[in-house]
Structures are given as structure tokens and as C-alpha cells.
């Protein structure tokens, strides 16, 4: 068992959190850890007036007191997230959880995440999303580390809607591992992808770090010059993200004569950077350990969505017809 520890994040460093001066949840007890919260989460009112909220690290059920949490711990049947385990490497395991099949778990996950994410707005409408939950395994079960979510059908090809690593597990390379895993799924789908905007400040830093590393790896391994489109295909990053990363790292230079851009590669700089990254010893995704096929909506679900769209269109047409009728009546009354 891990000892109870306080995180280094002080609630006083987050003055904007309680600007509304309503909820009193200042910390959560999560397994053997106690963490200060950063932002207000919309828990039911009867839970929002306790200074500490107790959350089961397996099923994510939230409770008012240690007594209730201890009783729950003795009878909770879960030792890992629901859904399918699609990746395992040593002590790291990742589960795919369907928001439609495991609604309560995913809603609880979103409420937990809101305590540490400023821009998060998804709480209860979880059915259109898949959740990828990373855990650390020991002899007592699979312990929650972090997660990311993605839409089952994203019209803008977002490969991440929301991403979080718990504060107690930050600075271990897990955030980068989640990002790398999201792009592995995108690659398996034969697509390019990008995270949903806006990103938090910490999220933006994490993505810029990952994008730079993966582009540097591709450029370092390639004996020939690569185009932006080739870099996009090799990394599953969007062209816009590739261009932005190259610009930030001063690797995109405009040719004043013909107005085109070219990529400037400093192999020594890239090699030195990658050596520093490797020296940190952060975990990396092993692609051969993935056991997963892309999510495909069944014909029944697609038909249900189509029927819902048709229903909305029909309602709009009826409203338009009513508006036209009312206008005709109004015009006739004006004539009379």
C-alpha cells in the first residue's frame, strides 16, 4: 500500500477556484492519497458542502465521509476500470470504456477530472464518448493514473477531447504516454488527429513537448529531406500541428525568391535534444502491445442517429410551415 501523502499543490495558489464562494470541497481522498482540488466540480449539492470528498479509486463513486468510504471499500466489487483492457506493458495497463455502456463510471470520471481541469465542460452527456483509462497495477488492483476521452464520431477528427493525469502521478511521463497512445490509436485508424481546443496551459505545454519529440525522432531517423505532408503521415499529426511545431522550433524558413517554405534540419541539435529526452527514462508506448480495433458504430446505432436527425429536421420544417401560415394569416388580417 502507498503511504498517504499530500501533494505539493496548495489551494491558496488557486485563488480563482472559489471566486463564487459556494462549494467547500477543498480536497479529495483518493485511495491512500489526499489531494487539494484546483477547480470547482458540479457534484450534487449535498456533497458540495464537505471540505473533503472521498472517492473510490476503482469505481470512482464519491462519498461524504471516511466511515462510508471504508464500508464501501470492503464491498466494492471492482479492482480495475470497466470495459476492455486494450494495452499492457509491465505495470501499466490501459482500458477502453464506452460512455454508453458504463455511463455512471464515466460521469464520475468527468466530475473527478473537473477538479483539476479549468476548461472541462463535459460532465453527464458521456454516451457519445470513449474513455481510455490508464492504471498502475499492483497486487491489490489497477490504480487510476489518468485518462483521455475522444468522440466516437468526430467531424473535425479530434483524437482527444479531454486529457488528465492526476497530480500525484505527474512528472512521471504519464501525460506524454497518454498523448503518445492517443496518436497510436489515430495511426491504427489511418487518420491524422489533433486534440480538441482550447487546451489548458499545462495541456498545451505537454502537447508541444510531445510534438517536438516525435517530429525530431522522424527527422533524425530519415536520411532524406521530408515534406510537411510526409511528416504528417509519419506522425499522424495534422498538417497545422506539424507547421506550428516547426515554426516554434525555428525550423521553417521562407524562401524570399519564390515564396515557398523549406524545413531546416540541424541534426546535431536534434540528436542532443533526443539524448536529453532519453536520459529522463520516461516510459514509452510499445506498439506491439496494443490489442485493439477501431470503434465502429453499428448499423442500429447509426440508424438511431439518422432517425434523430430526421426528427429534428421534421420539427424544423413543421415550425417553418407554421411560421409561413402565421405570416399569411397576419398579411390577410392586415389587408382586411
XYZ file of C-alpha atoms in Angstrom:
336
model
C 0.000 0.000 0.000
C 1.193 3.501 -0.765
C 1.512 5.918 2.165
C -0.817 8.818 2.460
C 0.844 11.876 1.003
C -0.068 15.492 0.479
C 0.504 16.891 -2.984
C 2.674 19.964 -3.452
C -0.229 21.913 -4.936
C -1.549 24.494 -2.477
C -5.161 25.585 -2.683
C -4.066 29.150 -1.912
C -2.201 29.169 -5.219
C -5.560 28.848 -6.994
C -7.492 31.982 -5.910
C -9.901 31.764 -8.841
C -11.252 28.415 -7.726
C -13.616 29.665 -5.054
C -14.401 33.058 -6.533
C -18.109 32.170 -6.320
C -17.686 31.304 -2.613
C -20.109 28.377 -2.701
C -18.775 24.788 -2.715
C -16.410 23.896 0.095
C -14.677 20.817 -1.346
C -11.034 21.659 -0.745
C -9.549 18.199 -1.110
C -10.344 14.648 -2.111
C -9.275 11.402 -0.510
C -8.474 9.021 -3.359
C -7.263 5.610 -2.241
C -4.319 6.242 0.091
C -3.739 9.759 -1.219
C -5.165 13.128 -0.315
C -5.101 15.837 -2.977
C -6.015 19.516 -2.904
C -8.532 20.363 -5.613
C -7.857 23.110 -8.158
C -11.320 23.920 -9.529
C -14.988 23.547 -8.643
C -16.768 20.453 -9.937
C -20.585 20.263 -10.202
C -21.139 17.470 -7.709
C -24.682 17.211 -6.278
C -25.311 19.941 -3.734
C -25.460 17.600 -0.756
C -21.848 16.548 -1.494
C -20.503 20.013 -2.270
C -20.507 21.282 1.302
C -17.928 18.886 2.711
C -14.278 20.031 2.911
C -13.080 16.566 1.859
C -14.777 14.258 -0.622
C -13.947 10.543 -0.541
C -13.669 8.838 -3.928
C -13.240 5.114 -4.598
C -10.150 4.678 -6.763
C -11.733 1.737 -8.610
C -15.376 2.604 -9.351
C -14.943 6.389 -8.747
C -18.035 6.549 -6.527
C -17.962 9.713 -4.399
C -18.852 9.668 -0.694
C -19.277 12.114 2.171
C -17.217 10.540 4.953
C -14.358 8.197 5.765
C -16.787 5.855 7.504
C -18.897 5.469 4.356
C -15.762 5.136 2.208
C -14.326 2.400 4.439
C -17.573 0.418 4.292
C -17.691 0.838 0.511
C -14.089 -0.324 0.153
C -14.921 -3.639 1.837
C -17.719 -4.445 -0.600
C -16.737 -2.695 -3.869
C -16.535 -5.473 -6.496
C -14.278 -3.542 -8.882
C -10.494 -3.800 -8.932
C -9.994 -2.238 -12.365
C -11.924 0.076 -14.717
C -14.880 -1.382 -16.610
C -14.537 -2.060 -20.320
C -11.783 -3.835 -22.246
C -8.098 -3.910 -21.383
C -6.503 -2.997 -24.706
C -2.901 -2.376 -23.671
C -0.485 -3.685 -21.055
C 3.218 -3.132 -20.608
C 4.661 -4.241 -17.300
C 2.792 -2.383 -14.566
C 0.950 -0.075 -16.981
C -2.476 -1.017 -18.280
C -4.992 0.922 -20.403
C -8.720 0.203 -20.605
C -11.226 1.353 -23.229
C -14.507 2.333 -21.557
C -17.659 3.068 -23.569
C -19.640 6.002 -22.201
C -22.886 4.388 -23.365
C -22.224 1.045 -21.652
C -20.641 2.421 -18.460
C -22.437 5.725 -18.027
C -22.160 6.127 -14.242
C -18.436 5.346 -14.169
C -17.739 7.822 -16.977
C -19.844 10.543 -15.364
C -17.960 10.063 -12.103
C -14.694 10.218 -14.048
C -15.686 13.530 -15.637
C -16.607 15.022 -12.260
C -13.262 13.932 -10.825
C -11.419 15.426 -13.810
C -13.208 18.776 -13.465
C -11.484 19.298 -10.119
C -8.162 19.570 -11.962
C -9.164 20.955 -15.385
C -10.267 24.534 -15.937
C -11.775 24.177 -19.420
C -13.671 20.924 -18.966
C -17.402 21.183 -19.750
C -18.432 17.540 -20.310
C -19.980 16.034 -17.168
C -23.086 13.979 -17.830
C -23.516 13.578 -21.602
C -20.920 10.814 -21.864
C -22.622 8.386 -24.258
C -21.016 9.779 -27.470
C -17.516 9.306 -25.996
C -14.926 6.618 -25.430
C -12.667 6.874 -22.393
C -9.137 5.465 -22.249
C -8.138 4.925 -18.625
C -4.501 4.341 -17.650
C -3.723 2.424 -14.467
C -0.768 1.202 -12.434
C -1.027 -2.461 -11.439
C -0.046 -3.980 -8.111
C -1.249 -6.904 -6.013
C -4.355 -5.015 -4.856
C -5.652 -3.989 -8.287
C -5.368 -1.485 -11.126
C -4.923 2.001 -9.665
C -6.152 5.022 -11.622
C -3.388 7.221 -13.065
C -5.086 9.304 -15.749
C -7.235 9.157 -18.852
C -8.235 10.777 -22.093
C -11.580 10.800 -23.861
C -12.482 11.056 -27.530
C -15.669 11.310 -29.542
C -16.829 8.142 -31.264
C -17.511 10.201 -34.374
C -15.596 13.463 -34.504
C -16.420 15.565 -37.580
C -13.209 17.557 -37.036
C -11.015 14.470 -36.482
C -10.198 15.333 -32.882
C -8.344 12.389 -31.358
C -8.630 13.706 -27.781
C -11.499 15.614 -26.196
C -10.137 15.768 -22.665
C -6.930 14.509 -21.045
C -5.804 14.348 -17.425
C -3.042 12.894 -15.286
C -3.776 13.079 -11.561
C -1.411 15.451 -9.698
C 0.001 12.554 -7.647
C 1.174 10.911 -10.888
C 2.508 13.962 -12.718
C 6.202 14.370 -13.559
C 6.450 10.648 -14.292
C 5.989 10.912 -18.045
C 2.432 9.566 -17.915
C 0.893 12.595 -19.616
C 3.253 12.150 -22.550
C 2.433 8.428 -22.556
C -1.303 9.153 -22.832
C -0.692 11.555 -25.719
C 1.531 9.017 -27.469
C -1.163 6.363 -27.012
C -3.841 8.643 -28.498
C -1.730 9.055 -31.635
C -1.136 5.302 -31.821
C -4.912 4.817 -31.998
C -5.121 7.540 -34.651
C -2.440 5.785 -36.675
C -4.336 2.474 -36.421
C -7.365 4.299 -37.804
C -5.223 5.504 -40.750
C -6.028 9.114 -39.892
C -4.389 12.272 -38.649
C -5.658 13.872 -35.468
C -5.369 16.767 -33.075
C -6.634 17.482 -29.548
C -9.816 19.459 -29.080
C -9.262 23.135 -28.332
C -8.843 25.064 -26.159
C -6.098 23.263 -24.279
C -5.221 24.138 -20.711
C -1.836 25.789 -20.171
C -0.423 22.523 -18.863
C -2.037 20.597 -21.709
C -0.557 22.923 -24.335
C 2.923 22.543 -22.855
C 2.531 18.756 -22.810
C 1.418 18.609 -26.434
C 4.148 20.929 -27.636
C 6.694 18.737 -25.840
C 5.299 15.580 -27.459
C 5.021 17.117 -30.947
C 8.613 18.330 -30.850
C 9.903 14.958 -29.671
C 8.056 12.880 -32.258
C 8.971 15.208 -35.135
C 12.607 15.224 -34.041
C 12.596 11.410 -33.963
C 11.249 11.176 -37.514
C 13.650 13.817 -38.834
C 16.586 12.190 -37.046
C 15.809 8.749 -38.496
C 15.203 9.926 -42.049
C 18.262 10.057 -44.340
C 16.360 12.225 -46.807
C 14.520 15.524 -46.601
C 10.832 15.173 -45.789
C 7.903 17.354 -46.750
C 5.313 18.620 -44.286
C 2.766 16.156 -45.686
C 5.212 13.271 -45.220
C 5.841 14.327 -41.623
C 2.089 14.436 -41.062
C 1.632 10.902 -42.384
C 4.585 9.572 -40.389
C 3.391 11.036 -37.072
C -0.420 11.097 -37.560
C -0.257 14.789 -36.613
C -2.323 17.253 -38.616
C -0.509 19.456 -41.107
C -1.373 22.508 -38.987
C 0.234 20.980 -35.886
C 3.327 19.988 -37.865
C 3.710 23.508 -39.254
C 3.147 25.136 -35.850
C 5.741 22.881 -34.201
C 8.326 23.558 -36.896
C 7.732 27.302 -36.591
C 8.067 27.297 -32.796
C 11.388 25.469 -33.115
C 12.640 27.826 -35.880
C 12.821 25.006 -38.412
C 10.582 26.501 -41.091
C 12.234 29.113 -43.304
C 10.619 31.087 -46.120
C 12.450 31.343 -49.418
C 12.174 35.022 -50.346
C 12.768 34.356 -54.047
C 9.823 32.055 -54.743
C 7.770 32.471 -51.550
C 7.897 28.772 -50.617
C 8.904 27.308 -47.268
C 11.570 24.751 -46.533
C 12.395 22.712 -43.450
C 15.798 23.390 -41.916
C 17.178 20.401 -40.007
C 20.055 20.691 -37.552
C 20.962 17.049 -36.934
C 23.293 17.854 -34.028
C 20.643 19.924 -32.244
C 18.047 17.185 -32.761
C 20.403 14.463 -31.555
C 21.320 16.393 -28.396
C 17.655 17.032 -27.611
C 16.680 13.386 -28.065
C 19.547 12.265 -25.830
C 18.226 14.516 -23.048
C 14.725 13.095 -23.507
C 16.021 9.520 -23.359
C 18.035 10.297 -20.214
C 14.829 11.121 -18.337
C 13.837 7.471 -18.570
C 10.148 8.170 -19.124
C 8.017 5.215 -20.294
C 7.179 4.834 -23.981
C 4.327 3.080 -25.746
C 5.170 -0.328 -27.213
C 3.002 -0.566 -30.324
C 3.123 -4.368 -30.385
C 1.303 -4.486 -27.021
C -1.862 -2.859 -28.368
C -4.854 -5.203 -28.734
C -7.454 -3.008 -30.348
C -9.591 -2.416 -33.413
C -11.161 0.977 -34.220
C -14.624 1.641 -32.820
C -17.329 1.256 -35.459
C -20.889 2.368 -34.878
C -23.317 -0.457 -35.576
C -25.949 -0.008 -38.220
C -28.587 0.121 -35.488
C -26.825 2.998 -33.728
C -26.197 4.828 -36.989
C -29.863 4.377 -37.896
C -30.893 5.723 -34.487
C -28.735 8.787 -35.028
C -30.148 9.243 -38.544
C -33.705 8.969 -37.196
C -32.916 11.564 -34.550
C -31.529 13.889 -37.220
C -34.605 13.302 -39.407
C -36.849 14.024 -36.416
C -35.053 17.310 -35.769
C -35.335 18.257 -39.452
C -39.048 17.372 -39.434
C -39.616 19.533 -36.356
C -37.835 22.422 -38.032
C -39.892 22.003 -41.212
C -43.101 21.949 -39.179
C -42.020 25.109 -37.384
C -41.190 26.775 -40.694
C -44.593 25.749 -42.080
C -46.331 27.149 -39.006
C -44.383 30.390 -39.321
C -45.368 30.688 -43.001
C -49.035 30.041 -42.162
C -48.996 32.625 -39.398
C -47.404 35.134 -41.745
C -50.097 34.540 -44.379
C -52.828 34.978 -41.767
C -51.188 38.150 -40.484
C -50.917 39.529 -44.025
C -54.603 38.783 -44.733
C -55.645 40.460 -41.494
C -53.601 43.496 -42.433
C -55.425 43.628 -45.806
C -58.828 43.403 -44.128
